[in-house]
Amino acid sequence: MSETLANLYSETRQFPPPEALAADANVKASAYDEAAADRLAFWEQQARRLTWAQEWDEVLDWSNPPFAKWFVGGKLNIAYNCVDRHVEAGHGDKVAIHWEGEPGDTRTITYADLLTSVSQAANALTDLGVTAGDRVAIYLPMIPEAAVAMLACARIGALHSVVFGGFSVDALATRIQDADCKLVITADGGYRRGKPSALKPTVDEAVAQCPSIENVLVVRRTGEDVAWGEKDLWWHETVEQAATEHQAQPFDAEHPLFILYTSGTTGKPKGILHTTGGYLTQVSYTHHAVFDLKPETDVYWCTADVGWVTGHSYIVYGPLSNGATQVMYEGTPDTPHKGRFWEVVDKYKVSILYTAPTLIRTMMKWGDDIPAKYDLSSLRVLGSVGEPINPEAWMWYRENVGRERAPIVDTWWQTETGGIMISPLPGVTAAKPGSAMTALPGITADVVDDDAKSVPDGGGGFLVLRDPWPSMLRTIWGDDQRFKGTYWSRFGAGAGAGDAVTASSGKDWVYFAGDGAKKDDDGSLWLLGRVDDVMLVSGHNISTTEVESALVSHPSVAEAAVVGATDPTTGQAIVAFTIPRGNVDTAGDAGEDLIKELRNHVAKKLGPIAKPRQIMLVPELPKTRSGKIMRRLLKDVAEHRSLGDVTTLQDSAVMDLISTGMQSAKSED
Ligand code: 6R9
């Protein structure tokens, strides 16, 4: 039988945790044993991190798979857990958010301030007729009101649906319509790349197509002129005038908390539904365990946008439930200069930094001399999320940002999983550059072949999750059948029945994440990208990730994206789009020579089967707002098709840059 997914890249470097960090770590190796001995008792213990108004009767009800219920019968209020209880415990003066605007304006928000704002917003929403179970769309820049708005919804039991500021009218309107939202919370605009970027006009156009919207609540951020309609209300004239006291009511552990849309590669966006008790339990625990957060001393910074699940779980709910002090930054990393992120780290003495591979590779492209100018000695734990991190980008992060002291946690998870699932623990795991290592305590991940059999160490295949976990999605909003079909019909009890999955066949239910992965010889897990992107070259299934990592391991390369393009002889052939590092000369013959060298470099690293047919040197790559490379668009370029859907593209100008700015060399052999 042929292999499911080839394992070509090998890595031997490994970095044990710093001794001092290991000795004082929040979570030690014993957590794995405890969770393995009794998984439900383990999660029950983690749920006790939170303050419950009423205890649960049952930890997990899995009697109607794949619909899980966690902490059945329990009641709690999410906002109370993220805000009030810290003030009640005497931490009202503690800074919750150091906010840094892109133009350099700042705000310092304590837990007491946050309680006042969230209470006012909860009162204002209630006055506008928003009640438990209603849906509220949030379309805001990275300003503190984004967190306040989310917490206010959670406080009154309304579901928020955050849409990236920057998504188009259509993207916003379809999301509002799908969830029948009653209210939109937005701003006049935000600052991006040094200038005001308007949001309100997009909302106005979208709302015109959305009769369910009764009001639009507008935060004044830029002060630019905006058109004003009868549904519009200023935040400062409503929320900031509302009563500052609000009594939070407890909600059922399974009360819905939010909807967040993921587009996937095809079809209409899926409204991923998360609920209350299990979600908060897992994001709180994982934030404590994976980042080793010490709330008294750490300054935490997650650079994600709140419009991405990372912003929900690791800016709002995880850190605030743990009473963290964090930095929130409005803008882009190169405004007003390319050292801005490191300046912020230095200014606030950030000790835990959580960012994405795309950012790390961009910093590699800009050059080592930029971070070198700043004092980064406060950093003690570094995190990565969003895409596989290429081993060489991991090493760059370790050397240039962590200065070889700070452990790196490469965290694998999804909008659907709600919280981190696979990651090193910074005080326990000897991490390997590029590997997410192992499932966290209480999580069961595996790599299987086409027949759902676990692959041996050294083998590749499909990443699956075998047992339900507290922060798992509960369904796709309004579409239980699509929920079953998308995630539960490939392997296990639901296999083969497509969207019509109904009965259990005695087998266990298995969640299919849509990612390829491999186990190395020690059983460590390596994520290999979406299975839809896997290339079939002369009968071998080759992951885009491995070829990209081989390219990035060349000293002249900062970033690479690889696609399989139709080829008359090999079925698919490997086509690579490569961004050179800042100091590399690519003019004329130098570019041609580099391309030749890179093709040979990949062949040497991975074997001749993985040698790209074609390499193009490009200035930029198309990415989503959360920084994921959109290989689908590159495939269109590689196969000379007109471009597909670009609505979720971060910056539509890059596709023009790629088609005009690329240099390419075809294979001669
Ligand atoms: C949190 C988030 C989920 C997809 C996921 C995978 C990719 C995320 C990763 C990673 C390799 C990591 N992904 N983290 N791949 N290593 N550490 O990104 O959620 O936006 O829903 O994307 O992102 O392909 O399936 P989401």
XYZ file of C-alpha atoms and ligand atoms in Angstrom:
695
model
C 0.000 0.000 0.000
C 1.284 3.453 -0.800
C 1.981 5.958 1.945
C -0.759 8.483 2.775
C 1.580 11.457 3.008
C 5.324 11.434 2.454
C 7.726 12.230 5.295
C 10.716 13.896 3.647
C 12.022 16.549 6.027
C 14.154 15.485 8.961
C 15.166 17.609 11.901
C 17.599 16.710 14.661
C 17.863 19.920 16.693
C 16.080 19.949 20.021
C 15.947 22.516 22.843
C 15.118 21.562 26.434
C 13.315 24.111 28.640
C 15.460 26.583 30.604
C 16.055 25.104 34.059
C 14.641 27.999 36.053
C 11.478 28.080 33.987
C 11.050 24.313 34.307
C 11.487 24.420 38.081
C 8.825 27.076 38.511
C 6.475 26.062 35.673
C 2.702 26.288 36.141
C 2.292 22.852 34.623
C 4.726 19.981 35.016
C 5.072 16.629 33.278
C 2.752 14.979 35.819
C -0.228 16.697 34.123
C 0.028 14.243 31.214
C -0.221 11.270 33.582
C -3.083 12.762 35.545
C -5.052 13.446 32.394
C -4.286 10.007 30.977
C -5.426 8.318 34.199
C -8.820 10.056 34.152
C -9.466 12.553 31.384
C -12.833 13.766 32.644
C -11.579 14.185 36.211
C -8.687 16.185 34.762
C -11.025 18.580 32.916
C -13.281 18.782 35.939
C -10.291 19.958 37.939
C -9.499 22.598 35.286
C -13.105 23.826 35.375
C -12.504 24.701 39.022
C -10.170 27.466 37.846
C -13.400 29.359 37.147
C -16.036 30.721 39.496
C -19.329 28.883 38.998
C -22.687 30.095 40.276
C -23.797 26.481 40.252
C -21.752 23.263 39.994
C -22.322 20.821 37.159
C -24.010 17.429 37.604
C -22.107 15.683 34.841
C -18.721 16.519 33.275
C -19.498 15.318 29.742
C -22.662 14.170 28.036
C -21.642 12.413 24.815
C -24.838 10.414 24.442
C -25.790 12.142 21.189
C -22.513 12.401 19.237
C -21.162 14.493 17.640
C -23.119 16.956 19.799
C -21.251 17.290 23.091
C -22.402 18.888 26.318
C -19.785 19.794 28.900
C -20.336 20.558 32.582
C -24.010 19.737 32.275
C -26.207 21.650 34.717
C -23.408 24.075 35.662
C -24.011 27.832 35.563
C -21.600 30.742 35.318
C -21.169 34.198 33.823
C -18.234 34.613 31.477
C -17.777 38.357 31.998
C -17.922 37.900 35.759
C -15.094 35.368 35.416
C -13.024 37.651 33.183
C -13.563 40.906 35.051
C -15.627 41.177 38.255
C -13.959 38.442 40.203
C -10.520 40.001 39.784
C -11.843 43.316 41.121
C -13.558 41.499 44.006
C -10.243 39.793 44.778
C -8.612 43.206 45.241
C -6.983 43.545 41.815
C -9.094 46.470 40.592
C -6.017 48.655 40.151
C -4.139 46.064 38.166
C -3.689 46.922 34.482
C -5.743 44.648 32.249
C -4.852 46.306 28.941
C -1.969 48.548 27.919
C -3.405 49.764 24.656
C -1.144 51.262 22.029
C -2.755 53.043 19.091
C -0.992 53.007 15.754
C -0.325 56.775 15.804
C 1.278 56.344 19.237
C -1.640 57.390 21.466
C -2.087 55.108 24.476
C -4.706 54.057 27.021
C -4.201 52.200 30.280
C -7.204 50.171 31.376
C -7.333 48.565 34.810
C -9.613 45.710 35.783
C -11.785 48.260 37.657
C -12.012 50.399 34.490
C -12.897 47.327 32.490
C -15.668 46.449 34.945
C -17.146 49.926 34.598
C -17.017 49.875 30.801
C -18.380 46.350 30.449
C -21.198 47.129 32.896
C -22.090 50.311 30.998
C -22.045 48.475 27.683
C -24.202 45.676 29.128
C -26.732 48.262 30.341
C -26.697 50.078 27.006
C -27.206 46.865 25.020
C -30.075 45.893 27.308
C -31.645 49.341 26.781
C -31.407 48.754 23.040
C -33.463 45.599 23.463
C -30.649 43.073 23.162
C -31.407 40.017 25.294
C -29.946 36.567 25.938
C -29.731 34.518 22.758
C -29.755 37.554 20.393
C -26.857 37.973 17.941
C -24.664 41.058 17.754
C -22.176 41.710 14.949
C -18.924 43.397 15.962
C -16.907 45.128 13.232
C -14.210 47.106 14.986
C -10.526 47.958 14.738
C -8.123 46.797 17.461
C -9.329 49.191 20.135
C -10.299 48.306 23.727
C -13.983 48.713 22.850
C -13.669 45.480 20.860
C -12.971 43.530 24.059
C -15.552 45.558 25.982
C -18.231 44.857 23.354
C -17.495 41.118 23.362
C -17.566 40.922 27.154
C -20.770 42.973 27.335
C -22.505 40.544 24.962
C -21.234 37.584 26.989
C -22.380 39.283 30.178
C -26.014 39.466 29.028
C -25.984 36.133 27.190
C -26.090 37.617 23.675
C -23.907 35.919 21.041
C -21.260 38.009 19.361
C -20.195 37.494 15.804
C -16.950 39.368 15.260
C -16.122 40.176 11.645
C -12.624 41.362 10.703
C -12.561 45.136 10.241
C -11.426 45.258 6.624
C -13.720 42.543 5.272
C -15.891 43.715 2.387
C -19.524 44.824 2.382
C -20.567 41.424 1.042
C -18.560 39.473 3.610
C -20.084 41.544 6.420
C -23.620 41.412 5.037
C -23.652 37.625 4.519
C -22.398 37.079 8.057
C -25.037 39.433 9.513
C -27.753 37.729 7.482
C -26.666 34.197 8.300
C -26.947 34.845 12.042
C -29.848 37.322 11.884
C -27.956 39.890 13.934
C -29.937 42.604 15.661
C -27.170 45.105 16.296
C -23.814 46.047 14.757
C -21.072 47.570 16.867
C -18.542 49.428 14.754
C -16.368 52.551 14.665
C -15.924 55.499 12.328
C -12.630 53.832 11.451
C -9.247 52.776 12.754
C -5.630 53.534 11.932
C -3.852 51.299 9.455
C -0.500 51.944 7.778
C -0.270 55.468 9.069
C -3.671 56.756 8.067
C -7.309 56.545 9.111
C -9.111 53.671 7.468
C -12.885 54.064 7.453
C -15.240 51.305 8.616
C -18.608 53.027 8.867
C -19.266 53.337 5.097
C -18.889 49.549 4.746
C -21.337 49.013 7.586
C -23.810 51.472 6.053
C -23.806 49.561 2.771
C -24.056 46.200 4.493
C -26.862 47.287 6.819
C -28.867 48.486 3.829
C -29.053 44.794 2.834
C -29.779 43.527 6.355
C -33.291 44.262 7.617
C -32.631 42.362 10.872
C -30.374 45.188 12.097
C -32.205 47.554 14.451
C -29.295 49.737 15.545
C -25.693 50.537 14.726
C -23.517 51.524 17.658
C -20.520 53.592 16.529
C -17.307 54.177 18.467
C -15.548 57.417 17.586
C -11.926 56.535 16.934
C -10.588 58.598 14.042
C -12.964 61.572 14.269
C -13.429 61.584 10.497
C -16.806 62.607 9.105
C -19.345 59.834 8.764
C -22.788 59.645 7.205
C -25.472 59.316 9.851
C -28.729 57.370 9.597
C -31.666 56.835 11.911
C -30.392 53.513 13.229
C -27.023 55.009 14.217
C -26.002 55.791 17.793
C -22.678 57.035 19.100
C -20.998 54.815 21.676
C -19.975 57.861 23.731
C -23.573 59.127 23.812
C -25.063 55.788 24.858
C -22.620 53.339 26.432
C -20.527 55.989 28.144
C -23.663 57.618 29.578
C -25.164 54.362 30.869
C -25.284 53.284 34.509
C -21.991 51.883 35.753
C -23.495 49.113 37.876
C -24.657 45.881 36.301
C -25.411 42.627 38.044
C -24.187 39.694 35.932
C -26.618 36.753 35.728
C -25.311 33.216 35.472
C -25.958 31.257 32.258
C -26.056 27.566 31.574
C -22.681 25.982 30.774
C -24.011 25.164 27.297
C -25.470 28.620 26.661
C -24.101 29.819 23.295
C -21.269 32.353 23.604
C -20.263 33.310 20.086
C -20.331 32.562 16.388
C -17.164 33.030 14.376
C -17.093 32.456 10.637
C -14.325 30.513 8.933
C -14.248 30.559 5.195
C -12.318 27.391 4.470
C -11.389 26.982 0.832
C -14.803 26.540 -0.731
C -18.447 27.158 -0.101
C -20.198 29.673 2.075
C -18.509 30.613 5.355
C -19.241 28.319 8.267
C -20.546 29.943 11.450
C -18.627 28.058 14.120
C -20.638 27.993 17.356
C -18.988 27.984 20.776
C -20.656 27.746 24.154
C -19.859 28.905 27.656
C -18.424 26.623 30.359
C -16.284 24.203 28.378
C -14.904 26.957 26.185
C -13.811 29.143 29.078
C -12.383 26.153 30.946
C -10.115 25.155 28.084
C -8.971 28.624 27.019
C -8.243 29.538 30.627
C -6.322 26.320 31.310
C -4.358 26.362 28.062
C -3.420 30.014 28.469
C -2.107 29.200 31.956
C -0.332 26.004 30.870
C 1.079 26.819 27.438
C 2.290 30.353 28.202
C 3.146 29.643 31.844
C 1.382 32.898 32.694
C 2.258 34.366 36.090
C -0.431 37.054 36.420
C 1.480 39.028 39.067
C 4.609 39.577 36.992
C 4.069 38.758 33.325
C 3.169 41.180 30.573
C 1.526 39.209 27.810
C 1.098 40.267 24.194
C -0.833 38.428 21.517
C -0.459 40.253 18.200
C -3.583 38.709 16.631
C -6.652 40.674 15.597
C -9.853 40.139 17.616
C -11.523 39.164 14.351
C -9.566 35.910 14.395
C -10.265 33.098 16.853
C -6.826 33.721 18.344
C -8.036 37.166 19.395
C -11.161 35.668 20.989
C -9.414 32.930 22.945
C -6.005 34.468 23.647
C -6.651 38.223 23.854
C -10.093 38.301 25.415
C -11.245 35.138 27.187
C -8.081 33.222 28.149
C -5.895 36.091 29.429
C -8.705 38.032 31.111
C -10.084 34.926 32.856
C -6.563 34.494 34.235
C -6.239 38.109 35.383
C -3.358 38.843 33.003
C -1.844 42.218 32.167
C -1.610 42.473 28.414
C -0.656 44.726 25.550
C -3.108 45.401 22.738
C -1.826 47.106 19.597
C -3.971 48.722 16.929
C -1.801 48.821 13.871
C 0.574 47.173 11.455
C 4.134 46.072 12.357
C 5.849 48.529 10.003
C 4.114 51.742 11.013
C 5.776 54.129 11.473
C 8.880 51.926 11.131
C 9.864 48.269 10.887
C 11.015 48.097 14.505
C 7.587 48.988 15.913
C 6.849 45.563 17.447
C 10.193 45.405 19.220
C 9.752 48.964 20.422
C 6.434 47.894 22.004
C 8.047 44.822 23.601
C 10.775 47.032 25.029
C 8.387 49.791 26.177
C 6.005 47.526 28.115
C 8.613 44.897 29.057
C 6.569 42.198 27.373
C 7.482 38.784 28.800
C 5.228 36.503 26.742
C 4.799 37.126 23.022
C 2.292 35.182 20.906
C 2.458 35.806 17.165
C 2.196 34.124 13.766
C 4.742 32.561 11.382
C 3.841 35.108 8.725
C 5.044 37.880 11.031
C 8.234 36.016 11.882
C 9.032 35.421 8.209
C 8.322 39.064 7.413
C 10.770 40.081 10.133
C 13.330 37.664 8.626
C 12.849 39.384 5.296
C 13.396 42.824 6.846
C 16.665 41.702 8.434
C 18.275 40.712 11.734
C 19.578 44.208 12.418
C 16.086 45.521 13.229
C 15.268 43.438 16.345
C 18.949 43.717 17.341
C 18.429 47.426 18.055
C 15.976 46.801 20.904
C 16.158 45.504 24.443
C 14.167 42.276 24.302
C 15.517 40.863 27.541
C 12.052 40.828 29.164
C 10.859 38.053 26.830
C 10.695 34.633 28.506
C 8.148 32.608 26.465
C 7.463 32.879 22.714
C 4.456 31.445 20.924
C 3.476 30.784 17.312
C 0.080 30.060 15.741
C -1.734 30.030 12.432
C 0.411 28.004 10.072
C 3.201 25.477 10.301
C 6.315 27.352 11.378
C 9.255 26.450 9.136
C 12.197 25.149 11.163
C 14.418 27.982 9.963
C 11.835 30.621 10.902
C 11.620 28.942 14.328
C 15.405 29.190 14.680
C 15.337 32.824 13.593
C 12.648 33.550 16.220
C 14.675 31.754 18.869
C 17.948 33.522 18.061
C 16.845 37.024 17.138
C 13.824 37.482 19.396
C 14.247 34.980 22.226
C 18.033 35.511 22.199
C 18.418 31.757 22.741
C 16.848 31.944 26.195
C 13.101 31.824 25.680
C 11.383 28.555 24.811
C 9.073 28.572 21.779
C 5.616 27.018 21.891
C 4.242 26.169 18.443
C 0.516 25.890 19.124
C -1.791 23.988 16.770
C -5.517 24.572 16.963
C -8.452 25.880 14.923
C -11.512 28.126 15.129
C -13.366 24.854 15.512
C -11.295 23.571 18.433
C -11.738 26.867 20.327
C -8.494 26.473 22.265
C -4.965 25.141 21.859
C -4.806 21.367 21.287
C -1.243 20.456 20.315
C 1.751 22.330 21.722
C 4.895 21.969 23.769
C 4.649 22.933 27.444
C 7.394 25.524 27.982
C 8.607 24.026 31.263
C 8.384 20.397 30.204
C 8.942 19.774 26.513
C 12.283 19.667 24.724
C 10.951 21.352 21.584
C 12.071 20.661 18.024
C 12.112 23.559 15.532
C 8.992 23.211 13.375
C 7.129 20.646 15.447
C 4.003 21.267 17.555
C 5.264 18.209 19.499
C 2.388 16.536 21.405
C -1.268 16.851 22.323
C -1.834 18.785 25.547
C -2.920 16.921 28.688
C -6.573 15.908 28.299
C -6.447 15.968 24.466
C -6.165 12.945 22.175
C -4.657 13.651 18.777
C -3.530 11.043 16.257
C -2.323 10.721 12.679
C -4.180 8.131 10.610
C -4.067 6.681 7.100
C -6.933 6.436 4.589
C -8.343 3.494 6.510
C -8.403 5.423 9.793
C -5.512 3.345 11.167
C -2.995 5.091 13.346
C 0.262 5.499 11.372
C 3.507 4.284 12.963
C 6.270 6.694 13.997
C 7.926 8.011 10.848
C 4.610 7.929 8.939
C 2.356 10.662 7.568
C -1.384 11.015 7.079
C -4.409 12.866 8.418
C -4.593 14.636 11.761
C -7.599 13.526 13.841
C -8.893 14.162 17.350
C -10.336 11.128 19.061
C -12.123 12.289 22.192
C -14.418 15.252 22.714
C -12.739 18.256 24.367
C -14.314 21.081 26.397
C -13.865 23.960 23.928
C -14.914 22.008 20.835
C -17.351 23.659 18.437
C -20.907 22.551 19.157
C -22.211 22.894 15.604
C -22.215 25.110 12.523
C -24.781 27.845 13.125
C -28.084 26.722 11.630
C -26.610 23.684 9.909
C -26.181 20.530 12.009
C -25.920 18.388 8.891
C -23.013 20.391 7.528
C -21.354 20.152 10.951
C -21.551 16.351 10.825
C -20.560 16.159 7.194
C -17.578 18.485 7.410
C -15.871 17.185 10.527
C -17.249 13.738 11.425
C -17.955 11.855 8.213
C -14.435 10.991 7.066
C -13.350 8.557 9.793
C -14.883 6.617 12.680
C -18.539 6.101 13.520
C -19.797 8.770 11.117
C -17.671 7.655 8.155
C -19.055 7.303 4.678
C -22.465 8.808 5.263
C -21.580 12.348 4.180
C -24.011 14.965 5.428
C -26.550 12.256 6.166
C -24.593 10.880 9.122
C -27.036 9.629 11.691
C -26.472 6.429 13.578
C -23.505 5.185 15.520
C -22.045 1.860 14.399
C -20.382 0.964 17.664
C -17.206 2.725 16.558
C -15.987 5.881 18.216
C -16.598 9.253 16.635
C -13.466 10.786 15.138
C -13.016 14.499 14.374
C -11.182 15.208 11.114
C -9.392 18.534 11.234
C -8.588 18.797 7.502
C -4.840 19.003 8.128
C -2.083 16.643 7.073
C 0.486 15.650 9.683
C 3.274 13.214 10.398
C 4.847 11.546 13.397
C 8.621 11.671 13.471
C 10.738 8.798 14.758
C 10.076 9.872 18.357
C 6.348 10.231 17.777
C 6.434 14.067 17.844
C 3.741 15.646 15.682
C 4.515 17.797 12.635
C 1.689 19.676 10.958
C 1.911 19.592 7.171
C -0.768 22.031 6.006
C -4.316 21.563 4.721
C -4.882 18.222 2.995
C -6.532 20.111 0.118
C -3.107 21.594 -0.627
C -1.223 18.257 -0.711
C 0.486 17.730 -4.085
C 0.396 14.457 -5.983
C 3.704 14.260 -7.834
C 4.419 11.065 -9.801
C 2.291 9.078 -7.375
C 3.757 10.619 -4.197
C 1.698 12.716 -1.820
C 3.955 15.626 -0.931
C 3.024 18.329 1.533
C 3.448 21.975 0.607
C 4.840 22.609 4.094
C 7.870 20.356 3.674
C 8.904 21.943 0.379
C 8.334 25.433 1.791
C 10.433 24.593 4.840
C 13.220 23.287 2.622
C 13.180 26.572 0.690
C 13.149 28.675 3.869
C 16.138 26.688 5.132
C 18.228 28.362 2.413
C 19.923 31.511 3.772
C 18.656 33.663 0.887
C 14.971 32.873 1.464
C 12.575 34.565 3.895
C 9.290 33.041 2.849
C 7.927 30.536 0.348
C 4.579 29.249 -0.844
C 4.310 26.069 -2.846
C 1.465 24.734 -4.990
C 0.882 21.691 -7.170
C 0.165 22.733 -10.764
C -1.197 20.345 -13.369
C 1.631 18.723 -15.302
C 1.384 16.446 -18.346
C 4.086 14.030 -17.167
C 4.002 13.983 -13.372
C 0.285 14.642 -12.747
C 1.108 17.635 -10.612
C 4.375 19.527 -10.522
C 5.749 21.663 -7.744
C 5.659 25.400 -8.360
C 7.200 27.658 -5.711
C 6.727 31.370 -5.049
C 9.670 32.606 -3.039
C 10.427 35.871 -1.224
C 14.169 36.511 -0.917
C 15.620 37.996 2.264
C 16.162 41.769 2.269
C 19.899 41.716 1.589
C 19.821 39.305 -1.373
C 20.583 40.550 -4.883
C 18.133 39.092 -7.407
C 18.705 41.357 -10.387
C 19.233 39.684 -13.765
C 21.592 36.694 -13.733
C 21.829 36.731 -9.955
C 18.113 35.912 -9.820
C 18.478 33.106 -12.374
C 21.408 31.646 -10.454
C 19.529 31.801 -7.170
C 16.557 29.969 -8.671
C 18.840 27.180 -9.937
C 20.514 26.956 -6.571
C 17.191 26.795 -4.747
C 15.877 23.987 -6.924
C 18.990 21.972 -6.184
C 18.829 22.871 -2.511
C 15.306 21.436 -2.211
C 16.309 18.280 -4.075
C 19.240 17.841 -1.715
C 17.166 18.431 1.417
C 14.121 16.329 0.519
C 15.159 14.118 -2.408
C 14.757 14.569 -6.185
C 11.000 13.869 -6.088
C 10.464 17.201 -4.329
C 12.522 19.335 -6.730
C 10.317 22.245 -7.854
C 9.583 22.390 -11.589
C 9.488 26.135 -11.361
C 10.480 28.786 -8.832
C 9.350 32.391 -8.995
C 10.946 35.153 -6.977
C 8.193 37.452 -5.747
C 8.013 40.508 -3.469
C 4.868 39.436 -1.573
C 2.468 36.533 -1.097
C -1.330 36.628 -0.926
C -2.516 36.150 2.652
C -5.700 36.160 4.640
C -6.215 38.725 7.368
C -4.933 36.199 9.895
C -1.768 35.757 7.837
C -2.392 32.420 6.173
C -0.992 32.035 2.679
C -3.770 31.688 0.092
C -2.276 28.932 -2.057
C -5.508 28.651 -4.037
C -4.784 32.020 -5.689
C -1.196 31.042 -6.424
C -2.421 27.862 -8.034
C -4.519 30.017 -10.359
C -1.350 31.930 -11.312
C 0.672 28.723 -11.710
C -1.983 27.224 -13.949
C -2.525 30.497 -15.840
C -6.152 30.832 -14.780
C -7.997 33.985 -13.926
C -8.129 34.619 -10.201
C -10.789 33.054 -8.000
C -12.514 34.608 -5.016
C -10.324 37.259 -3.379
C -12.751 38.544 -0.722
C -10.734 37.310 2.252
C -7.408 38.474 0.844
C -5.620 40.892 3.161
C -4.327 43.176 0.465
C -5.639 42.688 -3.042
C -2.756 44.636 -4.594
C -0.327 41.781 -3.907
C -1.720 39.677 -6.718
C -0.764 42.434 -9.156
C 2.645 42.657 -7.537
C 3.118 38.939 -8.037
C 2.120 38.879 -11.668
C 4.219 41.913 -12.585
C 7.155 41.425 -10.259
C 7.970 37.795 -10.620
C 10.995 36.302 -12.203
C 10.783 32.701 -13.156
C 12.905 29.970 -14.579
C 11.569 26.792 -16.082
C 13.181 23.477 -15.481
C 15.588 22.149 -18.074
C 15.887 18.686 -16.589
C -5.855 29.153 15.493
C -6.095 29.180 14.022
C -6.834 26.718 11.585
C -5.808 26.099 10.649
C -5.413 24.719 11.044
C -4.023 24.618 10.406
C -3.458 26.008 10.606
C -2.979 26.817 12.941
C -1.035 25.925 13.311
C -1.470 25.528 12.037
C 0.434 24.276 11.745
C 0.239 25.450 13.759
N -2.675 26.107 11.837
N -1.985 26.722 13.841
N -0.737 24.709 11.257
N 0.931 24.620 12.940
N 0.758 25.791 14.949
O -5.195 29.396 13.240
O -7.392 28.947 13.630
O -7.808 30.398 11.601
O -9.330 28.427 12.188
O -7.041 28.084 11.278
O -4.605 26.869 10.688
O -4.152 24.358 9.037
O -6.327 23.758 10.567
P -7.961 29.014 12.147
